[in-house]
Amino acid sequence: MTLQPGAVLAGIGIGLEAVSAEVFRVAPRTQQPQRTRAGTISQEKDLLVAAVAKVSQELEAMSASAEPTNSEILQALSFMISDPELLAAATSHIEKGWTAGSALFLAVEEFAQLLAGDPHLEERAADLKDLASRVSAELNGNGLGLSVPLSGKVVLVGEEFFPTDVAQFGKAVVGVVTTKGGPTSHTAIILRSMGIPAVIGCSQAAELVDGQTVLVDPAGDRVVVDADLALATKSINLIAKSFEPIIPVRANIGSLSDSVRAATTSADGVGLLRTELLYLAQQSAPSIDDQTKSYAEIFTAAPEGPVVVRTIDVSTDKPVPFLSVDPSDAAIPGYSLLRDNRGFVLGQLESIERARASTGKDVWVMAPMIASAQEAREFTELARSIGSYKVGVMVEIPELATSVSELAGNVDFLSVGTNDLSQFLFETNRLAPLSPALLSPWQPKLIQLLSRIAKDARVAGISTGVCGESASDPVFAIVLAGLGFDSVSASMSQVGAVRTALSSVSLEQASQIAQIALSADSAESTKAMVLAALREL
Amino acid sequence: MALHRAIVRVLDPIGLHARPAGQLVKLVNDSGLAVRIGRADDELVPANSPLRVMALKAKSGDELQLEVESEDSEKAKSLIAAIVQVLGASK
């Protein structure tokens, strides 16, 4: 099926400037043919050592001529492929009779498993596999260089490009589109620092053909077929017009050092204190005294304003050693976790109360992954029997999102976790991978649900905030304020930008913007319409 | 061989990922000393192995035990100071 002119392909934008040029597709790497064993075990080992050294030298050479950020990444990759532990693991496979190349792939697979479970580290495992295929190509006596045009202007389209590929992009590569990959991949970081506009994780781009003109529009998180720059989403420069934002901007933190850093930002308190970090490294539950001390330190260091503490949130991918998670509840561990580990949660609530009393801070507590009004009531009763903090719950499961009215008179506040909410909304199985584009907060279905939550909460007299990743997007934060949320909480690095955005409009303007967002029918058009309206203010 | 120990707290917001691990390996390789790193209650891993170091999955705020083997205590101390500088703060 060919894509029609004007077709819009959603992805994740890297960079701000748009570019329009012809598509040049890069075929995925084919599996290298299996080489039969050259000879003795020691000859295989020598071959492997030599091939690894060659690839490592190439990386060092690229590193030497790269920009500082890219140079450090290429240097780190060189260390990774020449890791003595990796070589030792590969050597033991050679001793079991494998060829040098297969032995290296087996060893890489073992390390990839050690790195699994953390998205950043999984990206590194992908880098390591790319490096292993370079070593394998070296062993087969053929290089694995990319054949990229050196003149003209092209938009490279492929499954995924690795840092070693990107380092070879010449001036002719003016834009990049990938069908896979995430926003924290090394490739994304390098493209950003090289100033090459890109849209990644754009699965529909697989249907693009060579020679077709496309608009790479990172500000709009999209690729448009047969379009020129006139259609590009203009990036927007928001200028603060008042000293105070229309709603408070708080910071998301997870540790004492975060709390110290947050206090150096313009954050108005802490909108989300994730408590898992305090426990992840512990083999047994810390004493109430120890926990109280940790919380008191964090509260004291925190920026002026309320501190919203989320009780422990554990999933199978970040297990806390001393807590039990029932595998049958693995998809929604939140409240079952509280039931299965009641003693621990009581101790946590007690510690938070003691720290609140000793520091005199305005502390709020909330429970994650609450699925129903009944669960919310059980939690608030429990928490109120222990402390005199404000008590609330996170709204991140659609069932609770639609029963906010039933919470009147019951909870003091609600905090919406948009990341999990959109996952649950668009995919019933939380553990299955989801198209990155669907996780965009600009999905109309999500915005409509957010609007309903804010309205129902207002009628019920409950204060509402948003602490998901979406609140870190300055433009989306304006939509949230316009929908009627009372506060947002952003990642520390985004607090300043979100605050500026929320100081650039009046509440009335924000609600006009929110109405525009509510009238759109696709994620791409929502963002484009909102940006256009903001420019006209 | 004398063992020099220290505790480092990881401060990078996304934890001990590829770039700080690479900087650590560079320091260790340049020093020529045997260095091990890990969680206090677990087996330490060789600090010249970026993959083992990343597999510790150390997050911001985590504390790691550091062990430097050297007869030259000045050399060990300056290496520890340099590692602390790269990874975060000493305790």
Coordinates of N, CA, C and O in Angstrom, one line a residue, chain A residues 69 72-73 76 79-80 83-85 111 114-116 118 120-121 124 128 186 257 261 277 283, chain B residues 11 13-14 18-19 22-23 25-26 29 39 41 46 48-52 54-55 57 59-60:
Chain A
T69 N 29.7 15.5 23.3 CA 28.7 14.5 23.8 C 28.8 13.2 23.0 O 28.9 12.1 23.6
E72 N 32.0 11.2 23.9 CA 31.9 10.4 25.1 C 31.1 9.1 24.9 O 31.4 8.1 25.5
I73 N 30.0 9.2 24.1 CA 29.2 8.0 23.9 C 30.0 7.0 23.1 O 30.0 5.8 23.4
A76 N 32.4 5.4 25.3 CA 31.8 4.4 26.2 C 31.5 3.1 25.4 O 31.7 2.0 26.0
F79 N 34.6 1.1 25.1 CA 34.9 0.3 26.4 C 34.0 -0.9 26.5 O 34.4 -1.9 27.0
M80 N 32.7 -0.7 26.1 CA 31.8 -1.8 26.2 C 32.2 -3.0 25.4 O 32.1 -4.1 25.9
D83 N 35.2 -4.8 26.8 CA 35.1 -5.2 28.2 C 35.7 -6.6 28.4 O 35.4 -7.6 27.8
P84 N 36.7 -6.6 29.4 CA 37.4 -7.9 29.6 C 36.5 -9.0 30.0 O 36.7 -10.2 29.7
E85 N 35.4 -8.7 30.8 CA 34.4 -9.7 31.2 C 33.7 -10.3 30.0 O 33.3 -11.4 30.0
F111 N 24.9 -10.8 28.7 CA 25.0 -9.5 29.3 C 23.7 -8.7 29.1 O 23.3 -8.0 29.9
L114 N 21.5 -9.4 31.8 CA 21.8 -8.7 33.0 C 21.3 -7.3 33.0 O 21.0 -6.7 34.0
L115 N 21.2 -6.7 31.8 CA 20.9 -5.3 31.7 C 19.3 -5.2 31.5 O 18.8 -4.0 31.5
A116 N 18.6 -6.3 31.3 CA 17.2 -6.2 31.1 C 16.4 -5.6 32.3 O 16.9 -5.7 33.4
D118 N 15.6 -2.4 32.7 CA 15.7 -0.9 32.8 C 15.8 -0.4 31.4 O 16.7 -0.8 30.6
H120 N 16.8 2.4 30.0 CA 18.1 3.0 29.6 C 19.1 1.9 29.3 O 19.8 1.9 28.3
L121 N 19.2 0.9 30.2 CA 20.2 -0.1 30.0 C 19.8 -1.1 28.8 O 20.7 -1.6 28.2
R124 N 21.3 0.2 25.9 CA 22.7 -0.1 25.8 C 22.9 -1.5 25.3 O 23.9 -1.7 24.6
L128 N 25.1 -2.8 22.2 CA 26.1 -3.8 22.3 C 25.9 -4.9 21.2 O 26.9 -5.4 20.6
H186 N 20.7 6.3 22.6 CA 21.9 7.0 22.3 C 21.7 7.7 20.9 O 22.2 8.8 20.7
S257 N 18.8 13.6 47.4 CA 19.6 14.5 46.5 C 18.6 15.2 45.5 O 18.9 16.4 45.1
R261 N 18.1 19.2 45.0 CA 18.1 19.9 43.6 C 16.8 20.6 43.3 O 16.8 21.7 42.8
L277 N 12.6 4.4 45.8 CA 14.1 4.4 45.8 C 14.7 4.2 47.2 O 15.7 3.7 47.4
Q283 N 17.5 -5.0 52.0 CA 17.2 -6.4 52.0 C 16.0 -6.7 52.9 O 15.2 -7.6 52.7
Chain B
L11 N 25.0 10.2 41.9 CA 24.2 11.4 41.8 C 23.5 11.6 40.5 O 22.6 12.4 40.4
P13 N 21.0 11.8 37.7 CA 19.6 11.5 37.8 C 19.1 10.2 37.2 O 18.2 9.6 37.6
I14 N 19.8 9.8 36.1 CA 19.3 8.5 35.5 C 20.2 7.3 36.0 O 20.1 6.3 35.4
A18 N 25.7 4.3 30.8 CA 26.9 4.1 30.0 C 28.0 5.1 30.1 O 29.2 4.8 30.2
R19 N 27.6 6.4 30.1 CA 28.7 7.4 30.0 C 29.5 7.5 31.3 O 30.7 7.4 31.3
G22 N 31.7 4.5 31.5 CA 32.8 4.6 30.6 C 33.9 5.5 31.3 O 35.1 5.2 31.2
Q23 N 33.5 6.6 31.9 CA 34.5 7.5 32.6 C 35.2 6.7 33.7 O 36.4 6.9 33.9
V25 N 35.7 3.4 33.9 CA 36.6 2.5 33.3 C 37.9 3.2 32.9 O 39.0 2.7 33.1
K26 N 37.7 4.4 32.3 CA 38.9 5.1 31.8 C 39.8 5.4 33.0 O 41.0 5.2 32.9
N29 N 41.5 2.1 34.1 CA 42.5 1.6 33.2 C 43.7 2.5 33.3 O 44.8 2.0 33.3
R39 N 27.3 -3.2 45.5 CA 26.5 -2.9 46.6 C 27.1 -3.5 47.8 O 27.7 -4.6 47.8
D41 N 26.1 -5.1 50.3 CA 25.7 -6.4 50.8 C 25.8 -7.5 49.7 O 25.3 -8.6 49.8
P46 N 34.4 -6.2 39.0 CA 35.6 -5.4 38.5 C 35.2 -4.1 37.9 O 34.3 -4.1 37.0
N48 N 36.7 -2.3 35.9 CA 37.2 -2.1 34.5 C 36.2 -2.8 33.5 O 36.5 -2.8 32.4
S49 N 35.1 -3.3 34.1 CA 34.1 -3.9 33.2 C 32.8 -3.0 33.1 O 32.0 -3.0 34.0
P50 N 32.7 -2.2 32.1 CA 31.6 -1.3 32.0 C 30.2 -2.0 32.1 O 29.3 -1.6 32.7
L51 N 30.2 -3.3 31.5 CA 28.9 -4.0 31.4 C 28.5 -4.5 32.8 O 27.4 -4.4 33.2
R52 N 29.5 -5.0 33.6 CA 29.2 -5.4 35.0 C 28.8 -4.2 35.8 O 27.9 -4.3 36.6
M54 N 27.4 -1.4 34.8 CA 26.0 -1.0 34.4 C 25.0 -2.0 35.0 O 23.9 -1.6 35.4
A55 N 25.4 -3.3 35.0 CA 24.4 -4.3 35.4 C 24.1 -4.2 36.9 O 23.2 -4.8 37.5
K57 N 22.9 -1.7 38.0 CA 21.6 -0.9 38.0 C 21.5 0.1 39.1 O 20.5 0.2 39.8
K59 N 20.9 3.4 40.9 CA 20.1 4.6 40.6 C 20.6 5.8 41.4 O 21.4 5.6 42.3
S60 N 20.1 6.9 41.0 CA 20.5 8.2 41.7 C 20.2 8.0 43.1 O 19.1 7.6 43.5

